[in-house]
Amino acid sequence: MKKISLLGATGSIGQQTLDVLKQHPDQFQLASMSFGSNIELGRKAIADFSPKLVAVNDFEAYTLLKQEFPQVTFTYGVEGLIEAATIPDAEIVVNAVVGSVGLLPTLKAIECKKTIALANKETLVTAGHLVTEHAKKYGVDLLPVDSEHSAIFQCLQGENVKSLERLIVTASGGSFRDKKREELAEVTVEEALNHPNWSMGAKITIDSATMMNKGLEVIEAHWLFDLPYEKIEVLLHKESIVHSMAEFHDRSVIAQLGSPDMKVPIQYALSYPERLPLQSTKQLNLWEIGELHFGKADFERYRCLQFAYDSGKIGGTMPTVLNAANEEAVGAFLKGHIKFLQIEDFIENSLSKHSVIPNPDLQIIQEVDIETRQFVQSLYS
Ligand code: NAD
Ligand code: MG
């Protein structure tokens, strides 16, 4: 029986993680969980899985649930998130919160020698060097949950990573993949949230529409697989069936395929190195799909992709700025404060005014994160 700590239990990945746990009650047990403010889903998860400890970010929800479930220990805020991530019972922490708020609990969980199943890509973008160094120091596995990285991780099983030539990260193109750049100026939040292949949280759905999601994933791949940016490529693939590929020196390319269903990579991270059945996921019948399409990534159409490669290559605090500016700009777009293309403009502005600090420690990362958010806010308020 593996005991799990789940951060972000009410989100898209969180709910699908609970679904995987439900399908294997003899394999997994929920030791602790956290969520932001969705009290209905939070309440249901507590009733269904009886975790020992629950961290809530919203004070009202925290007070209410504390009275409803006297047998459960409740904690609050970022401190609470850390407590949930470091609970002694759990051996795996699934980090499925959205944004750089996931960084501190990840570092603390690593210090407690927990295996990290990482969906929260912002953690690796904002401070990839700290997280990977920490994982090495404490001998902890960082297991990818993101479908592309899980695919690559699966392709690399039994291989010598020294014979890797290149990683090919596939991209669906998001909600506006059939629109020209000129058509993006007036798109609405509702249109942007309508992803053709995946049902996901709001922030990552907007990131998919700007292609920043793929940019963040390139940086995530750089840290997870320790490859230079020149060896990580993005390939447009609108069906989301080939989840990513690894090319080796001998020109052999290994791909991982499957129905687009996040429960597959979530479960693989939980069951690794074993595989468990997953009845709820549709079998892949390529004859039903008929054709798969591939295209070259266009860096002018998708400027965020270029920003991400550039920031990643510069390194230091630049990816921290990229991530914080993006989180803030996407938040502003979702609230209706700015237009879609202003997301790119605000990120570009933030990057161009930043003086890079090489090899930043945690405190510098946190300062740069806050400063960048304040700068972006000043651009529209
Ligand atoms: P979501 O918005 O659906 O859920 C986010 C969760 O985090 C919620 O439970 C929310 O309550 C919690 N949360 C948000 N802010 C918090 C805070 N300040 N303190 C504590 N908890 C907080 O997001 P999601 O789509 O599930 O994505 C989660 C992460 O996984 C993101 O980093 C995303 O990029 C990554 N990811 C998601 C998918 C997907 O299919 N949804 C796929 C790959 C990677
Ligand atoms: Mg992904």
Tab-separated table of C-alpha atoms and ligand atoms in Angstrom:
chain	number	residue	atom	x	y	z
A	1	MET	CA	0.000	0.000	0.000
A	2	LYS	CA	1.513	3.343	-1.085
A	3	LYS	CA	0.457	6.355	0.951
A	4	ILE	CA	-0.090	9.536	-1.017
A	5	SER	CA	-0.084	13.233	-0.256
A	6	LEU	CA	-2.066	15.142	-2.896
A	7	LEU	CA	-1.564	18.895	-3.292
A	8	GLY	CA	-4.314	20.569	-5.327
A	9	ALA	CA	-6.954	17.877	-4.822
A	10	THR	CA	-9.874	19.905	-6.203
A	11	GLY	CA	-8.192	20.770	-9.517
A	12	SER	CA	-8.255	18.959	-12.817
A	13	ILE	CA	-5.168	16.816	-12.074
A	14	GLY	CA	-6.169	16.475	-8.411
A	15	GLN	CA	-9.604	15.086	-9.244
A	16	GLN	CA	-8.161	12.682	-11.803
A	17	THR	CA	-5.592	11.541	-9.246
A	18	LEU	CA	-8.421	10.757	-6.826
A	19	ASP	CA	-10.102	8.821	-9.609
A	20	VAL	CA	-6.955	6.709	-10.053
A	21	LEU	CA	-6.786	6.093	-6.277
A	22	LYS	CA	-10.440	5.012	-6.318
A	23	GLN	CA	-9.690	2.448	-9.030
A	24	HIS	CA	-6.934	0.871	-6.885
A	25	PRO	CA	-8.019	0.986	-3.239
A	26	ASP	CA	-5.755	-1.976	-2.483
A	27	GLN	CA	-2.663	-0.131	-3.822
A	28	PHE	CA	-3.024	3.488	-2.737
A	29	GLN	CA	-4.228	5.392	0.294
A	30	LEU	CA	-4.653	9.144	0.656
A	31	ALA	CA	-2.700	10.325	3.714
A	32	SER	CA	-3.093	14.081	3.232
A	33	MET	CA	-4.445	16.537	0.720
A	34	SER	CA	-4.632	20.253	0.058
A	35	PHE	CA	-6.880	22.534	-1.912
A	36	GLY	CA	-7.521	26.227	-2.461
A	37	SER	CA	-11.157	27.191	-2.005
A	38	ASN	CA	-13.536	24.765	-3.753
A	39	ILE	CA	-15.383	23.664	-0.636
A	40	GLU	CA	-17.828	21.257	-2.358
A	41	LEU	CA	-15.107	19.204	-4.039
A	42	GLY	CA	-12.904	19.468	-0.948
A	43	ARG	CA	-15.689	18.167	1.285
A	44	LYS	CA	-16.434	15.276	-1.079
A	45	ALA	CA	-12.768	14.250	-1.265
A	46	ILE	CA	-12.485	14.252	2.549
A	47	ALA	CA	-15.660	12.172	2.895
A	48	ASP	CA	-14.556	9.692	0.184
A	49	PHE	CA	-10.896	9.243	1.162
A	50	SER	CA	-10.667	10.109	4.889
A	51	PRO	CA	-7.208	11.733	4.793
A	52	LYS	CA	-5.563	12.344	8.172
A	53	LEU	CA	-4.561	15.919	7.334
A	54	VAL	CA	-6.107	18.538	5.040
A	55	ALA	CA	-4.584	21.906	4.105
A	56	VAL	CA	-6.988	24.586	2.881
A	57	ASN	CA	-5.972	27.930	1.420
A	58	ASP	CA	-9.291	29.708	1.943
A	59	PHE	CA	-9.874	30.706	5.574
A	60	GLU	CA	-13.659	30.447	5.440
A	61	ALA	CA	-13.545	26.936	3.936
A	62	TYR	CA	-10.919	25.980	6.536
A	63	THR	CA	-13.116	27.085	9.465
A	64	LEU	CA	-16.248	25.439	8.106
A	65	LEU	CA	-14.690	22.061	7.282
A	66	LYS	CA	-12.859	21.932	10.605
A	67	GLN	CA	-16.258	21.824	12.331
A	68	GLU	CA	-17.677	19.267	9.886
A	69	PHE	CA	-14.790	16.776	10.163
A	70	PRO	CA	-13.539	16.845	13.789
A	71	GLN	CA	-11.488	13.652	13.251
A	72	VAL	CA	-9.338	15.342	10.547
A	73	THR	CA	-6.427	17.704	11.263
A	74	PHE	CA	-6.814	20.926	9.256
A	75	THR	CA	-4.027	23.324	8.390
A	76	TYR	CA	-4.067	26.593	6.543
A	77	GLY	CA	-2.167	28.656	3.916
A	78	VAL	CA	1.321	27.972	2.548
A	79	GLU	CA	2.442	26.573	5.924
A	80	GLY	CA	-0.469	24.158	5.675
A	81	LEU	CA	0.557	23.170	2.172
A	82	ILE	CA	4.031	22.346	3.507
A	83	GLU	CA	2.569	20.304	6.367
A	84	ALA	CA	0.451	18.313	3.903
A	85	ALA	CA	3.501	17.720	1.696
A	86	THR	CA	5.711	16.556	4.556
A	87	ILE	CA	3.293	14.371	6.531
A	88	PRO	CA	5.406	11.436	7.792
A	89	ASP	CA	2.911	8.786	6.587
A	90	ALA	CA	3.128	9.610	2.867
A	91	GLU	CA	5.853	8.283	0.596
A	92	ILE	CA	4.686	10.013	-2.610
A	93	VAL	CA	3.678	13.653	-2.964
A	94	VAL	CA	1.563	14.444	-6.009
A	95	ASN	CA	2.105	18.146	-6.635
A	96	ALA	CA	-0.928	19.287	-8.646
A	97	VAL	CA	-1.251	22.873	-7.480
A	98	VAL	CA	-1.052	25.538	-10.136
A	99	GLY	CA	1.736	28.124	-10.109
A	100	SER	CA	4.990	28.820	-8.318
A	101	VAL	CA	3.225	28.402	-4.944
A	102	GLY	CA	4.167	24.734	-5.487
A	103	LEU	CA	7.906	25.410	-5.147
A	104	LEU	CA	8.318	25.547	-1.362
A	105	PRO	CA	6.237	22.431	-0.570
A	106	THR	CA	8.200	20.528	-3.245
A	107	LEU	CA	11.552	21.493	-1.728
A	108	LYS	CA	10.345	20.612	1.779
A	109	ALA	CA	8.910	17.266	0.617
A	110	ILE	CA	12.259	16.465	-1.030
A	111	GLU	CA	14.010	17.198	2.274
A	112	CYS	CA	11.688	14.618	3.868
A	113	LYS	CA	12.748	12.143	1.142
A	114	LYS	CA	9.333	11.862	-0.488
A	115	THR	CA	9.074	10.743	-4.090
A	116	ILE	CA	7.674	13.672	-6.082
A	117	ALA	CA	5.032	13.076	-8.756
A	118	LEU	CA	5.201	16.478	-10.409
A	119	ALA	CA	2.339	17.973	-12.391
A	120	ASN	CA	3.158	21.496	-11.209
A	121	LYS	CA	5.532	22.476	-14.047
A	122	GLU	CA	5.833	26.083	-12.795
A	123	THR	CA	8.005	24.736	-9.957
A	124	LEU	CA	10.631	23.494	-12.419
A	125	VAL	CA	10.405	26.602	-14.577
A	126	THR	CA	10.849	29.058	-11.729
A	127	ALA	CA	13.626	27.185	-9.921
A	128	GLY	CA	14.611	24.075	-11.885
A	129	HIS	CA	18.211	24.172	-10.698
A	130	LEU	CA	17.203	24.261	-7.012
A	131	VAL	CA	14.640	21.471	-7.338
A	132	THR	CA	16.873	19.117	-9.322
A	133	GLU	CA	19.936	19.783	-7.112
A	134	HIS	CA	17.800	19.159	-4.037
A	135	ALA	CA	16.405	15.920	-5.473
A	136	LYS	CA	19.945	14.718	-6.225
A	137	LYS	CA	21.200	15.706	-2.773
A	138	TYR	CA	18.404	13.851	-0.959
A	139	GLY	CA	18.305	10.907	-3.402
A	140	VAL	CA	14.688	11.547	-4.356
A	141	ASP	CA	12.938	10.658	-7.641
A	142	LEU	CA	11.158	13.417	-9.579
A	143	LEU	CA	8.521	11.564	-11.581
A	144	PRO	CA	6.784	13.504	-14.357
A	145	VAL	CA	2.983	13.708	-14.496
A	146	ASP	CA	2.834	16.076	-17.456
A	147	SER	CA	1.840	13.803	-20.376
A	148	GLU	CA	4.750	14.789	-22.658
A	149	HIS	CA	7.343	14.235	-19.951
A	150	SER	CA	5.742	11.009	-18.825
A	151	ALA	CA	5.897	9.888	-22.469
A	152	ILE	CA	9.620	10.707	-22.711
A	153	PHE	CA	10.262	9.112	-19.321
A	154	GLN	CA	8.549	5.937	-20.563
A	155	CYS	CA	10.556	6.030	-23.826
A	156	LEU	CA	13.775	6.208	-21.794
A	157	GLN	CA	13.116	3.175	-19.598
A	158	GLY	CA	15.953	0.690	-20.085
A	159	GLU	CA	17.875	3.126	-22.311
A	160	ASN	CA	21.177	4.839	-21.728
A	161	VAL	CA	20.404	8.559	-21.634
A	162	LYS	CA	23.934	9.199	-22.940
A	163	SER	CA	22.790	7.890	-26.342
A	164	LEU	CA	19.934	10.409	-26.548
A	165	GLU	CA	20.118	12.682	-29.578
A	166	ARG	CA	16.991	14.783	-29.146
A	167	LEU	CA	13.625	15.020	-27.429
A	168	ILE	CA	10.573	15.772	-29.544
A	169	VAL	CA	7.816	17.336	-27.448
A	170	THR	CA	4.424	17.299	-29.164
A	171	ALA	CA	1.965	20.210	-28.979
A	172	SER	CA	-1.742	20.192	-29.808
A	173	GLY	CA	-1.706	23.924	-30.618
A	174	GLY	CA	-4.443	24.857	-28.131
A	175	SER	CA	-7.778	26.561	-28.715
A	176	PHE	CA	-6.583	28.981	-31.409
A	177	ARG	CA	-4.467	26.661	-33.501
A	178	ASP	CA	-6.627	27.262	-36.591
A	179	LYS	CA	-6.599	31.045	-36.225
A	180	LYS	CA	-4.120	33.409	-37.871
A	181	ARG	CA	-2.171	35.786	-35.675
A	182	GLU	CA	-4.267	38.764	-36.830
A	183	GLU	CA	-7.389	36.996	-35.613
A	184	LEU	CA	-6.090	36.732	-32.042
A	185	ALA	CA	-6.475	40.416	-31.129
A	186	GLU	CA	-10.137	40.232	-30.114
A	187	VAL	CA	-10.545	36.641	-28.886
A	188	THR	CA	-12.529	36.188	-25.657
A	189	VAL	CA	-11.755	34.346	-22.423
A	190	GLU	CA	-14.540	31.894	-23.194
A	191	GLU	CA	-13.072	31.038	-26.606
A	192	ALA	CA	-9.604	30.683	-25.118
A	193	LEU	CA	-10.894	28.247	-22.478
A	194	ASN	CA	-12.304	25.921	-25.113
A	195	HIS	CA	-9.436	23.451	-25.652
A	196	PRO	CA	-9.985	20.965	-28.493
A	197	ASN	CA	-8.368	17.869	-26.891
A	198	TRP	CA	-8.029	18.229	-23.133
A	199	SER	CA	-10.206	19.403	-20.256
A	200	MET	CA	-7.844	21.161	-17.847
A	201	GLY	CA	-7.618	23.980	-15.316
A	202	ALA	CA	-8.071	27.559	-16.578
A	203	LYS	CA	-4.438	28.669	-16.368
A	204	ILE	CA	-2.956	25.779	-18.344
A	205	THR	CA	-5.751	26.059	-20.933
A	206	ILE	CA	-4.774	29.692	-21.593
A	207	ASP	CA	-1.101	28.655	-21.577
A	208	SER	CA	-1.975	26.145	-24.305
A	209	ALA	CA	-3.669	28.842	-26.378
A	210	THR	CA	-0.595	31.133	-26.167
A	211	MET	CA	1.738	28.104	-26.539
A	212	MET	CA	3.455	29.202	-23.346
A	213	ASN	CA	2.467	25.793	-21.995
A	214	LYS	CA	4.816	24.188	-24.512
A	215	GLY	CA	7.484	26.730	-23.668
A	216	LEU	CA	7.177	25.877	-19.976
A	217	GLU	CA	7.332	22.200	-20.926
A	218	VAL	CA	10.561	22.691	-22.883
A	219	ILE	CA	12.128	24.166	-19.731
A	220	GLU	CA	10.584	21.363	-17.664
A	221	ALA	CA	12.117	18.785	-20.060
A	222	HIS	CA	15.511	20.511	-19.851
A	223	TRP	CA	15.562	20.011	-16.075
A	224	LEU	CA	13.959	16.574	-15.893
A	225	PHE	CA	16.127	14.980	-18.582
A	226	ASP	CA	19.247	17.138	-18.230
A	227	LEU	CA	19.493	18.032	-21.936
A	228	PRO	CA	20.529	21.348	-23.531
A	229	TYR	CA	17.766	23.397	-25.187
A	230	GLU	CA	19.262	22.756	-28.628
A	231	LYS	CA	18.287	19.107	-28.207
A	232	ILE	CA	14.650	19.737	-27.276
A	233	GLU	CA	12.249	20.307	-30.152
A	234	VAL	CA	8.563	21.119	-30.340
A	235	LEU	CA	6.404	19.388	-32.945
A	236	LEU	CA	2.815	20.377	-33.687
A	237	HIS	CA	0.520	17.367	-33.521
A	238	LYS	CA	-3.130	18.251	-33.329
A	239	GLU	CA	-4.567	14.845	-32.383
A	240	SER	CA	-2.604	14.517	-29.073
A	241	ILE	CA	-2.105	10.788	-29.649
A	242	VAL	CA	1.703	10.726	-29.842
A	243	HIS	CA	2.489	12.175	-26.424
A	244	SER	CA	6.200	12.826	-27.192
A	245	MET	CA	9.285	11.055	-28.523
A	246	ALA	CA	12.950	10.387	-27.846
A	247	GLU	CA	15.493	10.128	-30.658
A	248	PHE	CA	18.750	8.243	-30.113
A	249	HIS	CA	22.174	8.538	-31.790
A	250	ASP	CA	21.373	5.665	-34.136
A	251	ARG	CA	18.390	7.683	-35.519
A	252	SER	CA	15.939	5.363	-33.852
A	253	VAL	CA	12.915	7.261	-32.502
A	254	ILE	CA	10.796	5.855	-29.678
A	255	ALA	CA	7.352	7.352	-29.108
A	256	GLN	CA	4.656	6.805	-26.496
A	257	LEU	CA	1.076	6.798	-27.760
A	258	GLY	CA	-2.330	6.579	-26.145
A	259	SER	CA	-5.754	8.165	-25.826
A	260	PRO	CA	-5.458	11.704	-24.461
A	261	ASP	CA	-6.255	10.972	-20.810
A	262	MET	CA	-4.181	12.417	-17.961
A	263	LYS	CA	-5.048	9.448	-15.748
A	264	VAL	CA	-2.468	7.417	-17.700
A	265	PRO	CA	0.568	9.566	-16.793
A	266	ILE	CA	-0.821	10.214	-13.291
A	267	GLN	CA	-1.132	6.505	-12.608
A	268	TYR	CA	2.264	5.724	-14.148
A	269	ALA	CA	3.911	8.169	-11.733
A	270	LEU	CA	2.080	6.521	-8.824
A	271	SER	CA	2.695	2.900	-9.809
A	272	TYR	CA	6.218	3.363	-11.238
A	273	PRO	CA	8.177	1.181	-11.905
A	274	GLU	CA	5.151	-1.135	-12.165
A	275	ARG	CA	2.137	-0.697	-14.423
A	276	LEU	CA	-1.424	-1.200	-13.222
A	277	PRO	CA	-4.583	-1.747	-15.295
A	278	LEU	CA	-6.581	1.394	-16.066
A	279	GLN	CA	-10.042	0.291	-17.143
A	280	SER	CA	-11.519	3.791	-17.326
A	281	THR	CA	-9.246	4.914	-20.172
A	282	LYS	CA	-10.314	4.318	-23.763
A	283	GLN	CA	-8.163	1.873	-25.709
A	284	LEU	CA	-6.299	3.462	-28.584
A	285	ASN	CA	-7.617	2.266	-31.947
A	286	LEU	CA	-5.547	3.959	-34.616
A	287	TRP	CA	-7.998	2.789	-37.294
A	288	GLU	CA	-10.649	4.972	-35.637
A	289	ILE	CA	-8.365	8.000	-35.832
A	290	GLY	CA	-7.185	7.187	-39.349
A	291	GLU	CA	-4.656	9.978	-39.769
A	292	LEU	CA	-2.155	11.713	-37.532
A	293	HIS	CA	-0.865	15.168	-38.460
A	294	PHE	CA	2.463	16.809	-37.697
A	295	GLY	CA	3.714	20.323	-38.341
A	296	LYS	CA	6.688	22.564	-37.672
A	297	ALA	CA	6.382	24.925	-34.695
A	298	ASP	CA	6.141	28.547	-35.826
A	299	PHE	CA	8.001	30.844	-33.436
A	300	GLU	CA	6.540	34.016	-34.931
A	301	ARG	CA	2.981	32.791	-34.631
A	302	TYR	CA	3.643	31.600	-31.094
A	303	ARG	CA	5.932	34.230	-29.580
A	304	CYS	CA	5.714	32.723	-26.091
A	305	LEU	CA	7.544	29.668	-27.338
A	306	GLN	CA	10.465	31.869	-28.386
A	307	PHE	CA	10.393	33.709	-25.035
A	308	ALA	CA	10.619	30.380	-23.220
A	309	TYR	CA	13.571	29.069	-25.256
A	310	ASP	CA	15.379	32.407	-24.865
A	311	SER	CA	14.751	32.580	-21.106
A	312	GLY	CA	15.734	28.963	-20.615
A	313	LYS	CA	19.018	29.442	-22.486
A	314	ILE	CA	19.836	32.633	-20.559
A	315	GLY	CA	19.025	30.815	-17.305
A	316	GLY	CA	19.527	32.328	-13.832
A	317	THR	CA	16.461	34.355	-12.816
A	318	MET	CA	15.171	34.773	-16.398
A	319	PRO	CA	12.862	31.703	-16.314
A	320	THR	CA	11.576	32.928	-12.918
A	321	VAL	CA	10.565	36.193	-14.590
A	322	LEU	CA	9.054	34.327	-17.536
A	323	ASN	CA	6.938	32.223	-15.211
A	324	ALA	CA	5.831	34.981	-12.833
A	325	ALA	CA	4.992	37.397	-15.675
A	326	ASN	CA	3.012	34.682	-17.399
A	327	GLU	CA	1.089	33.684	-14.253
A	328	GLU	CA	0.213	37.296	-13.568
A	329	ALA	CA	-0.707	38.150	-17.175
A	330	VAL	CA	-2.840	35.030	-17.601
A	331	GLY	CA	-4.594	35.828	-14.323
A	332	ALA	CA	-5.319	39.351	-15.592
A	333	PHE	CA	-6.637	37.998	-18.908
A	334	LEU	CA	-8.918	35.507	-17.101
A	335	LYS	CA	-10.316	38.357	-14.996
A	336	GLY	CA	-11.000	40.391	-18.136
A	337	HIS	CA	-8.459	43.121	-17.343
A	338	ILE	CA	-6.334	42.667	-20.473
A	339	LYS	CA	-6.620	41.333	-24.024
A	340	PHE	CA	-5.236	38.017	-25.180
A	341	LEU	CA	-2.207	39.386	-27.045
A	342	GLN	CA	-1.292	41.600	-24.100
A	343	ILE	CA	-0.254	38.428	-22.295
A	344	GLU	CA	2.694	38.165	-24.704
A	345	ASP	CA	3.422	41.883	-24.536
A	346	PHE	CA	3.553	41.894	-20.741
A	347	ILE	CA	5.865	38.900	-20.670
A	348	GLU	CA	8.140	40.460	-23.275
A	349	ASN	CA	8.200	43.712	-21.298
A	350	SER	CA	9.069	41.917	-18.066
A	351	LEU	CA	11.861	39.913	-19.674
A	352	SER	CA	13.435	42.864	-21.446
A	353	LYS	CA	13.657	45.030	-18.333
A	354	HIS	CA	15.104	42.284	-16.116
A	355	SER	CA	18.824	42.111	-15.248
A	356	VAL	CA	19.613	38.445	-14.816
A	357	ILE	CA	21.012	37.130	-11.568
A	358	PRO	CA	22.956	33.914	-12.183
A	359	ASN	CA	22.479	30.828	-10.005
A	360	PRO	CA	19.856	32.428	-7.707
A	361	ASP	CA	19.055	30.976	-4.297
A	362	LEU	CA	15.514	30.503	-2.991
A	363	GLN	CA	15.296	33.976	-1.491
A	364	ILE	CA	16.319	35.667	-4.738
A	365	ILE	CA	13.850	33.546	-6.697
A	366	GLN	CA	11.045	34.547	-4.331
A	367	GLU	CA	11.996	38.232	-4.534
A	368	VAL	CA	12.187	38.213	-8.335
A	369	ASP	CA	8.840	36.384	-8.484
A	370	ILE	CA	7.137	39.074	-6.373
A	371	GLU	CA	8.828	41.999	-8.170
A	372	THR	CA	7.800	40.628	-11.563
A	373	ARG	CA	4.192	40.200	-10.472
A	374	GLN	CA	4.120	43.769	-9.178
A	375	PHE	CA	5.616	45.045	-12.437
A	376	VAL	CA	2.983	43.246	-14.536
A	377	GLN	CA	0.212	44.592	-12.295
A	378	SER	CA	1.563	48.115	-12.803
A	379	LEU	CA	1.197	47.662	-16.570
A	380	TYR	CA	-2.596	47.475	-16.480
A	381	SER	CA	-3.788	49.026	-13.233
B	1	NAD	P1	-6.502	23.579	-11.557
B	1	NAD	O1	-6.612	25.044	-11.592
B	1	NAD	O2	-7.606	22.761	-12.085
B	1	NAD	O3	-6.235	23.099	-10.055
B	1	NAD	C1	-5.282	23.704	-9.233
B	1	NAD	C2	-5.372	23.181	-7.812
B	1	NAD	O4	-4.453	23.920	-7.006
B	1	NAD	C3	-6.745	23.355	-7.161
B	1	NAD	O5	-6.983	22.287	-6.276
B	1	NAD	C4	-6.582	24.643	-6.363
B	1	NAD	O6	-7.452	24.716	-5.265
B	1	NAD	C5	-5.138	24.523	-5.909
B	1	NAD	N1	-4.524	25.822	-5.651
B	1	NAD	C6	-4.480	26.888	-6.495
B	1	NAD	N2	-3.854	27.921	-5.905
B	1	NAD	C7	-3.498	27.501	-4.675
B	1	NAD	C8	-2.827	28.121	-3.572
B	1	NAD	N3	-2.389	29.375	-3.627
B	1	NAD	N4	-2.610	27.378	-2.470
B	1	NAD	C9	-3.032	26.095	-2.415
B	1	NAD	N5	-3.676	25.471	-3.410
B	1	NAD	C10	-3.908	26.167	-4.511
B	1	NAD	O7	-5.132	23.216	-12.309
B	1	NAD	P2	-4.750	21.871	-13.089
B	1	NAD	O8	-5.192	21.971	-14.491
B	1	NAD	O9	-5.128	20.682	-12.276
B	1	NAD	O10	-3.163	22.004	-13.123
B	1	NAD	C11	-2.356	21.787	-11.980
B	1	NAD	C12	-0.894	21.738	-12.410
B	1	NAD	O11	-0.705	20.621	-13.264
B	1	NAD	C13	-0.464	22.972	-13.215
B	1	NAD	O12	0.864	23.269	-12.924
B	1	NAD	C14	-0.578	22.508	-14.659
B	1	NAD	O13	0.307	23.179	-15.527
B	1	NAD	C15	-0.191	21.035	-14.524
B	1	NAD	N6	-0.734	20.157	-15.578
B	1	NAD	C16	-2.091	20.051	-15.715
B	1	NAD	C17	-2.620	19.229	-16.709
B	1	NAD	C18	-4.113	19.047	-16.860
B	1	NAD	O14	-4.533	18.233	-17.681
B	1	NAD	N7	-4.951	19.734	-16.123
B	1	NAD	C19	-1.756	18.532	-17.553
B	1	NAD	C20	-0.385	18.662	-17.373
B	1	NAD	C21	0.112	19.472	-16.374
B	2	MG	MG	1.620	18.714	-21.058
